[in-house]
Short mmCIF file of C-alpha atoms in Angstrom, two decimals:
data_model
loop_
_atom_site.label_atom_id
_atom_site.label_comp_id
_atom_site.label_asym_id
_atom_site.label_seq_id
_atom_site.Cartn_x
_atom_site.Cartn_y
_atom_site.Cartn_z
CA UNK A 1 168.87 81.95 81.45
CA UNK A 2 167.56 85.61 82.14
CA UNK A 3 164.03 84.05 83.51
CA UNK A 4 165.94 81.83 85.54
CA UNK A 5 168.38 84.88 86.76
CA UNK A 6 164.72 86.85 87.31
CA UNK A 7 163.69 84.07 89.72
CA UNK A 8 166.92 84.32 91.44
CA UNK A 9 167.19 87.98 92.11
CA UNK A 10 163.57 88.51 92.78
CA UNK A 11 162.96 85.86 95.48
CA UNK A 12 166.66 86.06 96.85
CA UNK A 13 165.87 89.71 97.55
CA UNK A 14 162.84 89.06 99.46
CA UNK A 15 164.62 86.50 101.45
CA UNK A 16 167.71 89.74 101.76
CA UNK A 17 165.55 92.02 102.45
CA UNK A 18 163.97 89.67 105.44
CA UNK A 19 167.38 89.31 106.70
CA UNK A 20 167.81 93.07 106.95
CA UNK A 21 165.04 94.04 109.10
CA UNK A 22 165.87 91.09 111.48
CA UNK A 23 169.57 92.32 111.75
CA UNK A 24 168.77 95.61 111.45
CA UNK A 25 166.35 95.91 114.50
CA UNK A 26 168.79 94.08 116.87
CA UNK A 27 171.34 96.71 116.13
CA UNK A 28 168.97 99.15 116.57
CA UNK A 29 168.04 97.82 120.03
CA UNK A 30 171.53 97.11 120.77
CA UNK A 31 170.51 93.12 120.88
CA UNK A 32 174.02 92.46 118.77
CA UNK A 33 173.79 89.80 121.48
CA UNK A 34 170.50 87.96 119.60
CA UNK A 35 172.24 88.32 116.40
CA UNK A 36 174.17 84.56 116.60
CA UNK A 37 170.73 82.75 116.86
CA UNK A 38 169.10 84.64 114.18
CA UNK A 39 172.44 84.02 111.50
CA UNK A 40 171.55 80.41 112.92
CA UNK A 41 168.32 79.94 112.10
CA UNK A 42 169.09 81.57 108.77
CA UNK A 43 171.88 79.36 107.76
CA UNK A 44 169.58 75.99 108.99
CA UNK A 45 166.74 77.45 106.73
CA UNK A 46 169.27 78.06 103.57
CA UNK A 47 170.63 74.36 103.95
CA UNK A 48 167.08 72.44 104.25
CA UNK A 49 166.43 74.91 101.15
CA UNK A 50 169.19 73.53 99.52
CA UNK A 51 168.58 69.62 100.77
CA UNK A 52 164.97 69.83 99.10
CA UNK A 53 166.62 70.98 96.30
CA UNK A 54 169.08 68.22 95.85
CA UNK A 55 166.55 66.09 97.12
CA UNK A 56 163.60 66.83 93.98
CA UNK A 57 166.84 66.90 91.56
CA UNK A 58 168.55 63.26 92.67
CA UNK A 59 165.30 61.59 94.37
CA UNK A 60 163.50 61.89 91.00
CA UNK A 61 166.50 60.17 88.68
CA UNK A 62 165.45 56.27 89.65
CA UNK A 63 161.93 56.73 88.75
CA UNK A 64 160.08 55.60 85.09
CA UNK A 65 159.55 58.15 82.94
CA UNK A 66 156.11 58.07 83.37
CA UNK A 67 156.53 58.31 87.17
CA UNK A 68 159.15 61.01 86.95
CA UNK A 69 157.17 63.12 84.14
CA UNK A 70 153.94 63.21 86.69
CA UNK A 71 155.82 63.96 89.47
CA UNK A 72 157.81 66.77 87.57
CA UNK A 73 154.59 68.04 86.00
CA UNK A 74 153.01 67.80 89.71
CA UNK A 75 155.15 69.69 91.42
CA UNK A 76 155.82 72.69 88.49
CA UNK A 77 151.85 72.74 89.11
CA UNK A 78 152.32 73.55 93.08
CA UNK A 79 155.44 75.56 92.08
CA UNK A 80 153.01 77.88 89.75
CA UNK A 81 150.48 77.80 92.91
CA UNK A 82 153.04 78.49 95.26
CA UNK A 83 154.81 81.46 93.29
CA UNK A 84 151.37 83.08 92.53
CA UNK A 85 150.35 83.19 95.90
CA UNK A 86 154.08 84.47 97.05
CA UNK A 87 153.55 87.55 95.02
CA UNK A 88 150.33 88.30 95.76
CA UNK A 89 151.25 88.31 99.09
CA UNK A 90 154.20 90.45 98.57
CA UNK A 91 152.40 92.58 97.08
CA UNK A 92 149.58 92.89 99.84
CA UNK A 93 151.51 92.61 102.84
CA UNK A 94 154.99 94.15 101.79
CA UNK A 95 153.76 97.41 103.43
CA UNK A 96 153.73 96.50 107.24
CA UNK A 97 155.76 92.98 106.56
CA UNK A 98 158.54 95.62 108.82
CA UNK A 99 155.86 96.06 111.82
CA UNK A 100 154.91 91.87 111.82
CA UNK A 101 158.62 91.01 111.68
CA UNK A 102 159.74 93.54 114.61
CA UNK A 103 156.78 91.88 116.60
CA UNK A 104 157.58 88.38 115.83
CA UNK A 105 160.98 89.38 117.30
CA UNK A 106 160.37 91.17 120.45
CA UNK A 107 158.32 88.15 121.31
CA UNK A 108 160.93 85.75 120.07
CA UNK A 109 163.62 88.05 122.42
CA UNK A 110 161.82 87.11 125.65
CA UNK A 111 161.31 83.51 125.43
CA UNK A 112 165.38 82.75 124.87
CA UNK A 113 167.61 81.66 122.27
CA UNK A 114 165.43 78.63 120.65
CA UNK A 115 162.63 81.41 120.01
CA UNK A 116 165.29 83.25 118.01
CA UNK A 117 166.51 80.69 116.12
CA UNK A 118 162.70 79.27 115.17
CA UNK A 119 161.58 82.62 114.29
CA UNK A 120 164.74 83.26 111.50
CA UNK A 121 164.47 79.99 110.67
CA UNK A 122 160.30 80.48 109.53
CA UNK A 123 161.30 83.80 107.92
CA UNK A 124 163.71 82.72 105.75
CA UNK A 125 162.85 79.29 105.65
CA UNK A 126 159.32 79.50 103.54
CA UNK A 127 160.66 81.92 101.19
CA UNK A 128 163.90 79.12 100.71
CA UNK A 129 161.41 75.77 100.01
CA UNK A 130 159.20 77.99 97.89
CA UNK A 131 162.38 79.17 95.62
CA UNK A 132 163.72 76.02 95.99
CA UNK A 133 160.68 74.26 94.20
CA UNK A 134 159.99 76.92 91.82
CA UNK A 135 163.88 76.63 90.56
CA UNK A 136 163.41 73.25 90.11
CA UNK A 137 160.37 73.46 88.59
CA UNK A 138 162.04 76.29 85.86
CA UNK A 139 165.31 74.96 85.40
CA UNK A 140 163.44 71.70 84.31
CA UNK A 141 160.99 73.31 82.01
CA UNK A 142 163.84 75.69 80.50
CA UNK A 143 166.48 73.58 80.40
CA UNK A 144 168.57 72.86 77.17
CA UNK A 145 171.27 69.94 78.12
CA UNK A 146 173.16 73.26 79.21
CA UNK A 147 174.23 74.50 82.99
CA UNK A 148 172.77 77.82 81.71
CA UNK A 149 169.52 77.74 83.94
CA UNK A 150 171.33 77.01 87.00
CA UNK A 151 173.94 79.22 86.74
CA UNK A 152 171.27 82.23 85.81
CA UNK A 153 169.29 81.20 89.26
CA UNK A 154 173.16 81.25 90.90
CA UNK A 155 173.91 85.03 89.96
CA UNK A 156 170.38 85.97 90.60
CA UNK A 157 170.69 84.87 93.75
CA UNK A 158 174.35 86.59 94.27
CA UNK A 159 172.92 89.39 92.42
CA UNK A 160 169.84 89.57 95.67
CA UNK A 161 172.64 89.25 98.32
CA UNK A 162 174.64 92.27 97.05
CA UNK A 163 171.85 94.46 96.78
CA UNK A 164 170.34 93.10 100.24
CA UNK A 165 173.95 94.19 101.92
CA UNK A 166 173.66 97.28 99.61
CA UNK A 167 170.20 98.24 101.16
CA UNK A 168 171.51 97.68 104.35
CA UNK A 169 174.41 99.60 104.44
CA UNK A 170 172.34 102.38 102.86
CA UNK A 171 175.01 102.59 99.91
CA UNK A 172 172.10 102.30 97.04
CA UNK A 173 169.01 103.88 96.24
CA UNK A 174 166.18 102.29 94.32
CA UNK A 175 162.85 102.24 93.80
CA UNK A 176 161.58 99.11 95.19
CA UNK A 177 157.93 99.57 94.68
CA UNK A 178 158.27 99.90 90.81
CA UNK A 179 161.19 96.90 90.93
CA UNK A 180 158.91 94.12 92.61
CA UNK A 181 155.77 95.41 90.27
CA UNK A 182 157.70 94.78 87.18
CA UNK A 183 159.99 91.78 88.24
CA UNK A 184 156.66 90.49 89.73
CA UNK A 185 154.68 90.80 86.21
CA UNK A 186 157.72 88.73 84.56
CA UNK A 187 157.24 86.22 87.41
CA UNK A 188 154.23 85.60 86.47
CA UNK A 189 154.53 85.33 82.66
CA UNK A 190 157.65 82.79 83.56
CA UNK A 191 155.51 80.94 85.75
CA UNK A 192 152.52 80.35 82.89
CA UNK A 193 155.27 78.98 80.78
CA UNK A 194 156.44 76.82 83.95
CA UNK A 195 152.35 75.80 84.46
CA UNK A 196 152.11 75.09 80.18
CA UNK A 197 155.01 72.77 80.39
CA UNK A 198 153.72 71.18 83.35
CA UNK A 199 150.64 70.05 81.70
CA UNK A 200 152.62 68.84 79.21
CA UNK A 201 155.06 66.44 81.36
CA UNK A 202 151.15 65.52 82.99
CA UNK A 203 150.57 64.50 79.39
CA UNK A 204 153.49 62.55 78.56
CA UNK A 205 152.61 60.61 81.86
CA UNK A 206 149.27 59.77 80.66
CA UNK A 207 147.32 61.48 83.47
CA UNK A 208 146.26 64.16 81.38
CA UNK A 209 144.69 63.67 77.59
CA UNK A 210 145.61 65.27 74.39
CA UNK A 211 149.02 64.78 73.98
CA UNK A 212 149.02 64.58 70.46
CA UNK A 213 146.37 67.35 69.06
CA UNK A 214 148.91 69.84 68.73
CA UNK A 215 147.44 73.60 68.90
CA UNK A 216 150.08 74.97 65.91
CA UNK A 217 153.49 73.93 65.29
CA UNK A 218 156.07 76.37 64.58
CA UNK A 219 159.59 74.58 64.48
CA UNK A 220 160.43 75.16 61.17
CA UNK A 221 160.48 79.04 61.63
CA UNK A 222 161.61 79.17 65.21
CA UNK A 223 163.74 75.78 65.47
CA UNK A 224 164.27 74.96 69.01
CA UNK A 225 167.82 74.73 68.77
CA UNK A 226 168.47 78.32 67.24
CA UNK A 227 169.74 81.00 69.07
CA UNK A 228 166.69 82.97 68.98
CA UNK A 229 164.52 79.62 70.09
CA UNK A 230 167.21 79.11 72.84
CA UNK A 231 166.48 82.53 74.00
CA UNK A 232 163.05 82.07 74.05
CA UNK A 233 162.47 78.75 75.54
CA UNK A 234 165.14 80.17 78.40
CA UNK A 235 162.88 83.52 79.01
CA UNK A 236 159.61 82.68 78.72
CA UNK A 237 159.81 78.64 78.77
CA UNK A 238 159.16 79.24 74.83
CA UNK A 239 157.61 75.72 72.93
CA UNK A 240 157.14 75.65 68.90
CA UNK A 241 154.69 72.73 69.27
CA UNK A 242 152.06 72.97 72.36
CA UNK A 243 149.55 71.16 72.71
CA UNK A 244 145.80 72.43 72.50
CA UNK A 245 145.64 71.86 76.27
CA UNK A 246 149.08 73.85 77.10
CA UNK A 247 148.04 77.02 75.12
CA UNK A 248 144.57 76.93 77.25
CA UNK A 249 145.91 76.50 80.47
CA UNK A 250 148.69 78.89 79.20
CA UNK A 251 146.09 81.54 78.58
CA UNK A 252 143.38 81.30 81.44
CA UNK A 253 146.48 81.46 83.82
CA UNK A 254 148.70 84.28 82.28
CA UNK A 255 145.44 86.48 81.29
CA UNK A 256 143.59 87.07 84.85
CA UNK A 257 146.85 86.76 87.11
CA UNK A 258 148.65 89.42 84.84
CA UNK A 259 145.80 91.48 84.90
CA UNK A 260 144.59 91.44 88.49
CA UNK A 261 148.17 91.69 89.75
CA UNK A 262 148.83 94.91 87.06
CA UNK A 263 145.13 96.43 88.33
CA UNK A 264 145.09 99.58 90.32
CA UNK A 265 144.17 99.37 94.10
CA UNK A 266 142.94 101.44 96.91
CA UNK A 267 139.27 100.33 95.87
CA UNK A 268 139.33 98.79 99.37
CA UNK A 269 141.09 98.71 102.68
CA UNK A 270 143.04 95.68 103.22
CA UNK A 271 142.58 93.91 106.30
CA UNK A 272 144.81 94.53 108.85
CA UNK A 273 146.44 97.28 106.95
CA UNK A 274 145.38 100.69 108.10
CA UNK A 275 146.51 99.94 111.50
CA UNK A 276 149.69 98.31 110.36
CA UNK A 277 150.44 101.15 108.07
CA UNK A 278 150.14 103.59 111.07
CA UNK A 279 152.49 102.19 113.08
CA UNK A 280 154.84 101.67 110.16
CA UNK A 281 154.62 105.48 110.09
CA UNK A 282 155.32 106.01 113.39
CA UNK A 283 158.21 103.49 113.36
CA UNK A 284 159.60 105.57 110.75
CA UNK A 285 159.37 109.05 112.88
CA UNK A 286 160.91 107.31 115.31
CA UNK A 287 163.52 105.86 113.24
CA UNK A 288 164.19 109.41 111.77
CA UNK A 289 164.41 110.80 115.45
CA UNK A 290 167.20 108.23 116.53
CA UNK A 291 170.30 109.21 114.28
CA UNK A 292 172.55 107.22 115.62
CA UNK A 293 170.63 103.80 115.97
CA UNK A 294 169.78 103.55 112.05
CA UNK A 295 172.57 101.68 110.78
CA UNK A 296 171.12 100.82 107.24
CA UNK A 297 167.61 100.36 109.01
CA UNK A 298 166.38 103.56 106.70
CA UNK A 299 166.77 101.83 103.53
CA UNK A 300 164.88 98.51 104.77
CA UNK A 301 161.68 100.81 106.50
CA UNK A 302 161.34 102.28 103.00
CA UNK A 303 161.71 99.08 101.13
CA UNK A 304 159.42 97.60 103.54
CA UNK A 305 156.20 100.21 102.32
CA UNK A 306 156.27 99.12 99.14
CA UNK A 307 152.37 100.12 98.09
CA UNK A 308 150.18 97.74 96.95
CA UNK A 309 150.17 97.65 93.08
CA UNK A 310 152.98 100.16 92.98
CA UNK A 311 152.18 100.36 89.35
CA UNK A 312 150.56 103.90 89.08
CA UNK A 313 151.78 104.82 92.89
CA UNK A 314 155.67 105.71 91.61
CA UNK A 315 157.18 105.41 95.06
CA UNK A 316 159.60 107.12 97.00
CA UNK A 317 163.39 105.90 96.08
CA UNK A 318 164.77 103.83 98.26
CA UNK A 319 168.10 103.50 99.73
CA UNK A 320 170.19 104.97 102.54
CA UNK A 321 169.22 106.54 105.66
CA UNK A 322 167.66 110.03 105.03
#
């Protein structure tokens, strides 16, 4: 349940924390008039989220098992993909994510309503298929015959909009940089559990080999059905029997993602982001010269510079206007 409830709160706050720099720049521009079309476009993007949801959970229940294990093990594949390339991105764009958003906007502002809408609607609306598929993915890998999983993704996600509104409001400080570093590691150890048991449904299929050279088998000390294998299998997609194939993929994913996402940066400039940090920095004089326009905007500008590999940077806090 908690890796499901991770999953939740860490891509539900992205998604928040996207919401809050659209809202809060309208405000700040006293565009309160933009702000229908933009809670539009946000609540289409949450209900096709939802729809592919529903869809991968009901479409795939009239299929064969073999049809339905290689399309589960498929798709927990591209869920793996998708997820590692979602925080990689975070964490190399999250600095001026603020700058492209506001821009995206002011464009969106002078072509009409429609523009507004489309533009919420692709902000939110990647970061709701991706979570969608990824949730999927996890609940299916972690699941026990229990509503556990989904209810752990449910208050994760709850969990995201309460801080989002939080942030906004500028009622709670954090530090975001060290938050999506570590929540981001445990993504990534969830997802190589996701990845092992997708090679396994790939196996039971028959598309991949091996199914029955088993790598070690453990059930006897850690049953599967024991509180402490429950806990296991719901954290880190836990199995007492893999296969030789599952503990390889297992290992040449979880070794060089963990280890290039933990590394230390600032060996190179990334493209793009020298400018993009400069005007972030002058967005945020500005900001700080406008006291009556923030509105909760302070809390998102700061959550917005999260460093690159804010591992060894320690960060400012983040919360409320200064």
């Amino acid at each position: 349940m908690f890796g499901n409830y991770l999953i939740g709160l860490r891509e539900g706050l992205e998604a928040s924390l996207v919401v809050c720099i659209l809202v809060a720049y309208l405000v700040k521009t006293e565009r309160r008039d933009a702000l229908r079309p933009i809670w539009l476009g946000i609540g289409v993007a949450v209900v096709i989220a939802l729809g592919f949801g529903f869809g991968l959970e009901f479409g795939s229940q009239e299929l064969t098992f073999e049809a339905k294990e290689a399309l589960g093990g498929s798709l927990s594949v591209l869920a793996v993909a998708l997820v590692t390339w979602m925080v990689f991105w975070m964490r190399r764009t999250a600095r001026h994510l603020r700058t492209e958003l506001h821009g995206r906007l002011d464009a969106a502002l002078r072509m009409g309503t429609g523009a507004l809408v489309a533009t919420a609607f692709l902000a939110v609306g990647r970061e709701g298929l991706e979570t969608a598929l990824f949730v999927w993915a996890s609940v299916r890998a972690s699941s026990d015959g229990s509503h556990a999983p989904l209810i752990g993704v449910l208050l994760g996600i709850a969990s995201a909009v309460v801080l989002g509104w939080l942030f906004y409001r500028g009622a709670l400080r954090i530090n975001l940089a060290k938050f999506f570093t570590w929540t981001g590691g445990m993504l990534v150890i969830v997802a190589a559990g996701v990845l092992a048991y997708g090679v396994h449904d790939l196996q039971e299929a028959r598309f991949l080999g091996g199914l029955s050279s088993k790598a070690f088998d453990i059930s006897t000390t850690i049953p599967p059905d024991s509180w402490y294998g429950t806990l296991l299998k719901g954290v880190f997609n836990f199995q007492p029997d893999p296969t030789v194939l599952q503990v390889i993929v297992w290992c040449l994913y979880l070794i060089p993602t963990l280890a290039l996402f933990l590394a230390p940066v600032g060996l190179g400039p990334v493209s793009g982001g020298q400018g993009a940090e400069a005007a972030d920095e002058q967005a945020g004089k500005a900001d700080s010269g406008s006291g009556g326009a923030r509105d909760g905007d302070g809390a998102v500008a700061d959550g917005e510079r999260v460093r690159d590999g804010a591992r060894g940077a320690g960060g400012s806090a983040v919360g409320g206007p200064e």
